[in-house]
CSV table of C-alpha atoms in Angstrom, one decimal:
chain,number,residue,atom,x,y,z
A,1,ALA,CA,-161.9,-160.7,-182.2
A,2,GLN,CA,-164.9,-159.0,-183.7
A,3,SER,CA,-167.3,-157.0,-181.6
A,4,VAL,CA,-170.5,-155.1,-182.2
A,5,THR,CA,-171.8,-152.1,-180.3
A,6,GLN,CA,-175.4,-151.0,-180.5
A,7,LEU,CA,-175.3,-147.5,-179.1
A,8,ASP,CA,-178.9,-147.3,-177.8
A,9,SER,CA,-180.4,-150.0,-175.6
A,10,GLN,CA,-183.9,-148.5,-176.0
A,11,VAL,CA,-185.4,-146.2,-178.6
A,12,PRO,CA,-189.0,-144.9,-178.0
A,13,VAL,CA,-190.7,-143.2,-180.9
A,14,PHE,CA,-194.1,-142.2,-182.0
A,15,GLU,CA,-196.0,-143.9,-184.8
A,16,GLU,CA,-195.2,-142.6,-188.3
A,17,ALA,CA,-192.0,-140.9,-187.1
A,18,PRO,CA,-188.6,-141.8,-188.6
A,19,VAL,CA,-186.2,-144.0,-186.7
A,20,GLU,CA,-182.5,-144.8,-186.8
A,21,LEU,CA,-180.9,-147.6,-184.8
A,22,ARG,CA,-177.2,-147.3,-184.5
A,23,CYS,CA,-174.6,-150.1,-184.9
A,24,ASN,CA,-170.8,-149.9,-184.9
A,25,TYR,CA,-168.5,-152.9,-185.4
A,26,SER,CA,-164.8,-153.4,-184.8
A,27,SER,CA,-163.0,-155.3,-187.4
A,28,SER,CA,-159.9,-154.7,-189.4
A,29,VAL,CA,-160.9,-157.0,-192.2
A,30,SER,CA,-163.8,-157.4,-194.5
A,31,VAL,CA,-167.1,-158.2,-192.8
A,32,TYR,CA,-170.6,-159.3,-193.5
A,33,LEU,CA,-173.2,-157.3,-191.6
A,34,PHE,CA,-176.8,-158.2,-190.6
A,35,TRP,CA,-179.8,-156.8,-188.9
A,36,TYR,CA,-182.2,-159.2,-187.2
A,37,VAL,CA,-185.5,-158.5,-185.5
A,38,GLN,CA,-186.9,-160.4,-182.6
A,39,TYR,CA,-190.5,-160.2,-181.5
A,40,PRO,CA,-191.5,-161.4,-178.0
A,41,ASN,CA,-191.1,-165.1,-177.4
A,42,GLN,CA,-189.8,-165.6,-181.0
A,43,GLY,CA,-186.6,-166.4,-182.7
A,44,LEU,CA,-184.6,-164.0,-184.9
A,45,GLN,CA,-185.8,-162.9,-188.3
A,46,LEU,CA,-183.4,-161.4,-190.9
A,47,LEU,CA,-184.3,-157.8,-191.9
A,48,LEU,CA,-181.4,-157.2,-194.2
A,49,LYS,CA,-177.7,-158.0,-194.9
A,50,TYR,CA,-174.7,-156.4,-196.4
A,51,LEU,CA,-172.3,-158.7,-198.1
A,52,SER,CA,-170.6,-156.5,-200.7
A,53,GLY,CA,-171.5,-154.0,-203.4
A,54,SER,CA,-173.9,-151.1,-202.9
A,55,THR,CA,-173.5,-149.6,-199.4
A,56,LEU,CA,-177.2,-148.9,-199.1
A,57,VAL,CA,-179.1,-152.1,-198.4
A,58,LYS,CA,-182.9,-152.4,-198.5
A,59,GLY,CA,-184.6,-155.0,-196.4
A,60,ILE,CA,-188.1,-156.2,-195.5
A,61,ASN,CA,-190.8,-154.2,-193.8
A,62,GLY,CA,-189.5,-150.9,-195.3
A,63,PHE,CA,-186.1,-151.0,-193.4
A,64,GLU,CA,-182.8,-150.0,-194.9
A,65,ALA,CA,-179.2,-149.7,-193.7
A,66,GLU,CA,-176.1,-148.0,-194.9
A,67,PHE,CA,-172.7,-149.6,-194.6
A,68,ASN,CA,-170.0,-147.0,-193.8
A,69,LYS,CA,-166.5,-148.6,-193.9
A,70,SER,CA,-164.6,-145.5,-192.8
A,71,GLN,CA,-166.8,-145.1,-189.7
A,72,THR,CA,-167.3,-148.9,-189.3
A,73,SER,CA,-171.0,-148.4,-188.9
A,74,PHE,CA,-174.1,-150.1,-190.2
A,75,HIS,CA,-177.1,-148.0,-189.0
A,76,LEU,CA,-180.7,-149.2,-189.6
A,77,ARG,CA,-183.3,-146.7,-190.7
A,78,LYS,CA,-187.0,-146.6,-191.4
A,79,PRO,CA,-188.7,-143.4,-192.6
A,80,SER,CA,-192.0,-144.1,-190.9
A,81,VAL,CA,-192.6,-146.7,-188.2
A,82,HIS,CA,-195.7,-148.6,-187.2
A,83,ILE,CA,-196.9,-150.0,-183.9
A,84,SER,CA,-196.1,-153.4,-185.3
A,85,ASP,CA,-192.4,-152.5,-185.5
A,86,THR,CA,-192.1,-152.7,-181.8
A,87,ALA,CA,-189.5,-155.4,-181.2
A,88,GLU,CA,-185.9,-155.9,-180.3
A,89,TYR,CA,-183.4,-155.3,-183.1
A,90,PHE,CA,-179.9,-156.9,-183.3
A,91,CYS,CA,-176.9,-156.0,-185.4
A,92,ALA,CA,-174.5,-158.8,-186.2
A,93,VAL,CA,-171.3,-159.4,-188.0
A,94,SER,CA,-169.4,-162.4,-189.4
A,95,ASP,CA,-166.1,-162.8,-191.0
A,96,PRO,CA,-166.5,-163.9,-194.6
A,97,PHE,CA,-163.0,-165.3,-194.9
A,98,GLY,CA,-162.8,-167.1,-191.6
A,99,SER,CA,-161.6,-170.7,-191.8
A,100,GLY,CA,-162.9,-173.8,-190.1
A,101,GLY,CA,-166.4,-172.6,-190.1
A,102,SER,CA,-165.7,-169.4,-188.3
A,103,ASN,CA,-167.3,-167.6,-191.2
A,104,TYR,CA,-170.6,-169.1,-190.1
A,105,LYS,CA,-170.3,-167.6,-186.6
A,106,LEU,CA,-172.4,-164.5,-185.9
A,107,THR,CA,-171.3,-162.0,-183.3
A,108,PHE,CA,-174.2,-159.9,-182.0
A,109,GLY,CA,-174.7,-156.6,-180.4
A,110,LYS,CA,-176.6,-156.3,-177.2
A,111,GLY,CA,-179.8,-155.3,-179.0
A,112,THR,CA,-182.0,-152.2,-179.2
A,113,LEU,CA,-185.5,-152.3,-178.0
A,114,LEU,CA,-187.6,-150.2,-180.3
A,115,THR,CA,-190.9,-149.1,-178.8
A,116,VAL,CA,-193.4,-147.4,-181.1
A,117,ASN,CA,-196.1,-145.5,-179.3
A,118,PRO,CA,-199.4,-144.3,-180.7
B,1,LYS,CA,-190.5,-175.3,-197.0
B,2,ALA,CA,-190.6,-175.9,-193.2
B,3,GLY,CA,-188.5,-173.6,-191.1
B,4,VAL,CA,-186.1,-174.5,-188.2
B,5,THR,CA,-187.9,-176.5,-185.6
B,6,GLN,CA,-186.8,-176.5,-182.0
B,7,THR,CA,-188.2,-178.8,-179.3
B,8,PRO,CA,-189.3,-178.4,-176.7
B,9,ARG,CA,-190.4,-174.8,-176.6
B,10,TYR,CA,-190.2,-174.6,-172.8
B,11,LEU,CA,-188.4,-176.6,-170.1
B,12,ILE,CA,-188.1,-176.3,-166.4
B,13,LYS,CA,-185.3,-178.2,-164.7
B,14,THR,CA,-183.7,-178.4,-161.3
B,15,ARG,CA,-180.1,-177.5,-160.5
B,16,GLY,CA,-177.8,-180.4,-161.0
B,17,GLN,CA,-180.0,-182.1,-163.6
B,18,GLN,CA,-179.1,-182.4,-167.3
B,19,VAL,CA,-181.1,-181.4,-170.3
B,20,THR,CA,-181.1,-182.1,-174.0
B,21,LEU,CA,-182.5,-179.7,-176.6
B,22,SER,CA,-183.3,-180.6,-180.2
B,23,CYS,CA,-183.1,-178.7,-183.5
B,24,SER,CA,-184.3,-179.8,-186.9
B,25,PRO,CA,-182.8,-177.5,-189.6
B,26,ILE,CA,-184.3,-176.5,-192.9
B,27,SER,CA,-184.3,-179.3,-195.3
B,28,GLY,CA,-181.0,-179.3,-197.2
B,29,HIS,CA,-179.1,-177.2,-194.7
B,30,ARG,CA,-176.1,-179.0,-193.3
B,31,SER,CA,-174.8,-176.2,-190.9
B,32,VAL,CA,-176.5,-175.9,-187.5
B,33,SER,CA,-175.4,-173.3,-184.9
B,34,TRP,CA,-176.5,-172.8,-181.3
B,35,TYR,CA,-176.7,-169.6,-179.4
B,36,GLN,CA,-177.6,-168.7,-175.8
B,37,GLN,CA,-179.6,-165.6,-175.2
B,38,THR,CA,-179.8,-164.0,-171.7
B,39,PRO,CA,-180.7,-160.5,-170.6
B,40,GLY,CA,-177.3,-159.9,-169.1
B,41,GLN,CA,-175.0,-161.4,-171.8
B,42,GLY,CA,-177.2,-161.1,-174.9
B,43,LEU,CA,-176.7,-163.5,-177.7
B,44,GLN,CA,-173.6,-165.7,-177.4
B,45,PHE,CA,-172.4,-168.3,-179.8
B,46,LEU,CA,-172.2,-171.8,-178.4
B,47,PHE,CA,-171.1,-174.0,-181.3
B,48,GLU,CA,-171.6,-174.9,-184.9
B,49,TYR,CA,-171.9,-178.3,-186.6
B,50,PHE,CA,-171.5,-179.1,-190.2
B,51,SER,CA,-171.9,-182.6,-191.6
B,52,GLU,CA,-171.8,-184.2,-188.1
B,53,THR,CA,-168.6,-182.4,-187.2
B,54,GLN,CA,-168.1,-179.6,-184.7
B,55,ARG,CA,-166.3,-176.8,-186.6
B,56,ASN,CA,-166.4,-174.0,-184.2
B,57,LYS,CA,-167.0,-173.5,-180.5
B,58,GLY,CA,-167.7,-170.6,-178.3
B,59,ASN,CA,-166.4,-169.8,-174.9
B,60,PHE,CA,-168.6,-172.0,-172.8
B,61,PRO,CA,-167.7,-174.6,-170.2
B,62,GLY,CA,-167.5,-178.3,-171.1
B,63,ARG,CA,-170.9,-178.9,-169.5
B,64,PHE,CA,-172.3,-177.6,-172.8
B,65,SER,CA,-172.0,-180.1,-175.6
B,66,GLY,CA,-173.7,-181.0,-178.8
B,67,ARG,CA,-173.9,-183.3,-181.7
B,68,GLN,CA,-175.3,-183.6,-185.2
B,69,PHE,CA,-176.8,-186.6,-186.8
B,70,SER,CA,-176.5,-187.8,-190.4
B,71,ASN,CA,-179.9,-186.1,-191.2
B,72,SER,CA,-178.5,-182.8,-190.0
B,73,ARG,CA,-180.7,-182.7,-186.9
B,74,SER,CA,-178.8,-181.5,-183.9
B,75,GLU,CA,-179.0,-181.8,-180.2
B,76,MET,CA,-177.3,-179.8,-177.5
B,77,ASN,CA,-176.8,-181.1,-174.0
B,78,VAL,CA,-176.2,-179.2,-170.8
B,79,SER,CA,-175.1,-181.3,-167.8
B,80,THR,CA,-175.1,-180.4,-164.1
B,81,LEU,CA,-177.4,-177.4,-164.7
B,82,GLU,CA,-176.8,-174.2,-162.8
B,83,LEU,CA,-179.2,-171.3,-162.2
B,84,GLY,CA,-177.2,-169.2,-164.6
B,85,ASP,CA,-178.0,-171.6,-167.5
B,86,SER,CA,-181.5,-170.2,-167.6
B,87,ALA,CA,-181.8,-168.7,-171.0
B,88,LEU,CA,-183.4,-168.9,-174.4
B,89,TYR,CA,-181.4,-171.3,-176.6
B,90,LEU,CA,-181.6,-170.6,-180.3
B,91,CYS,CA,-180.7,-172.8,-183.1
B,92,ALA,CA,-179.9,-171.5,-186.6
B,93,SER,CA,-179.4,-173.4,-189.9
B,94,ARG,CA,-177.6,-172.3,-193.0
B,95,ALA,CA,-177.1,-173.5,-196.5
B,96,ASP,CA,-173.6,-174.6,-197.5
B,97,ARG,CA,-172.6,-171.4,-199.2
B,98,GLY,CA,-170.7,-168.9,-197.0
B,99,GLN,CA,-173.1,-166.1,-197.9
B,100,GLY,CA,-176.1,-168.1,-196.9
B,101,GLU,CA,-178.5,-166.5,-194.5
B,102,ALA,CA,-178.8,-168.0,-191.0
B,103,PHE,CA,-182.4,-169.0,-190.3
B,104,PHE,CA,-183.4,-169.2,-186.6
B,105,GLY,CA,-185.8,-171.3,-184.8
B,106,GLN,CA,-188.2,-170.0,-182.2
B,107,GLY,CA,-185.9,-171.2,-179.4
B,108,THR,CA,-186.2,-173.3,-176.3
B,109,ARG,CA,-186.8,-171.4,-173.1
B,110,LEU,CA,-184.9,-173.2,-170.3
B,111,THR,CA,-185.6,-172.3,-166.7
B,112,VAL,CA,-183.4,-173.8,-164.0
B,113,VAL,CA,-184.8,-173.7,-160.5
């Protein structure tokens, strides 16, 4: 079974500082990888996704992530954060070759709360 | 294009009661998935429906059930509510293609007292 580990439950940073949110997954097969953001009392919004191709993926709001197959990691980065980036961030994985609809199932990490302080 | 709509946004129920939550997917999306989000367990997959058929099910007791209608709208039902069922229930819809992004609704916050 797939699993996702987000190494930091909370990450406090100052405004305009760079940030990296770490994500590792366990899977012996090909995977699709995603980062979602959740603002308070809201659903999840997709930041970016890796399906195939270039290992550096750019997403919305200035975020990017790098897929590293050898280290089974998919860390999220932003060079300069804003107060408005304060939210919870979730890394997720799915099996692109799963049958019976299992390829539509997302397995999530526990989330990382990013707090941007002035 | 309207997003995924979940109703109601908030619910308070008493232990032992049952509850039905509704999800209207994005127009044209036939896949609807449900997730439970709690502080302790995080986001957990409940089940996924496609063209009125349940294709995949997570590890939840039989008290949790769902269905999908011909217009792709989906409902999930929880019977004999327990305090531990208090959670944010999220619905996601996807297009048919396997690479399609999952779009989430704002969720239904269920509180069991």
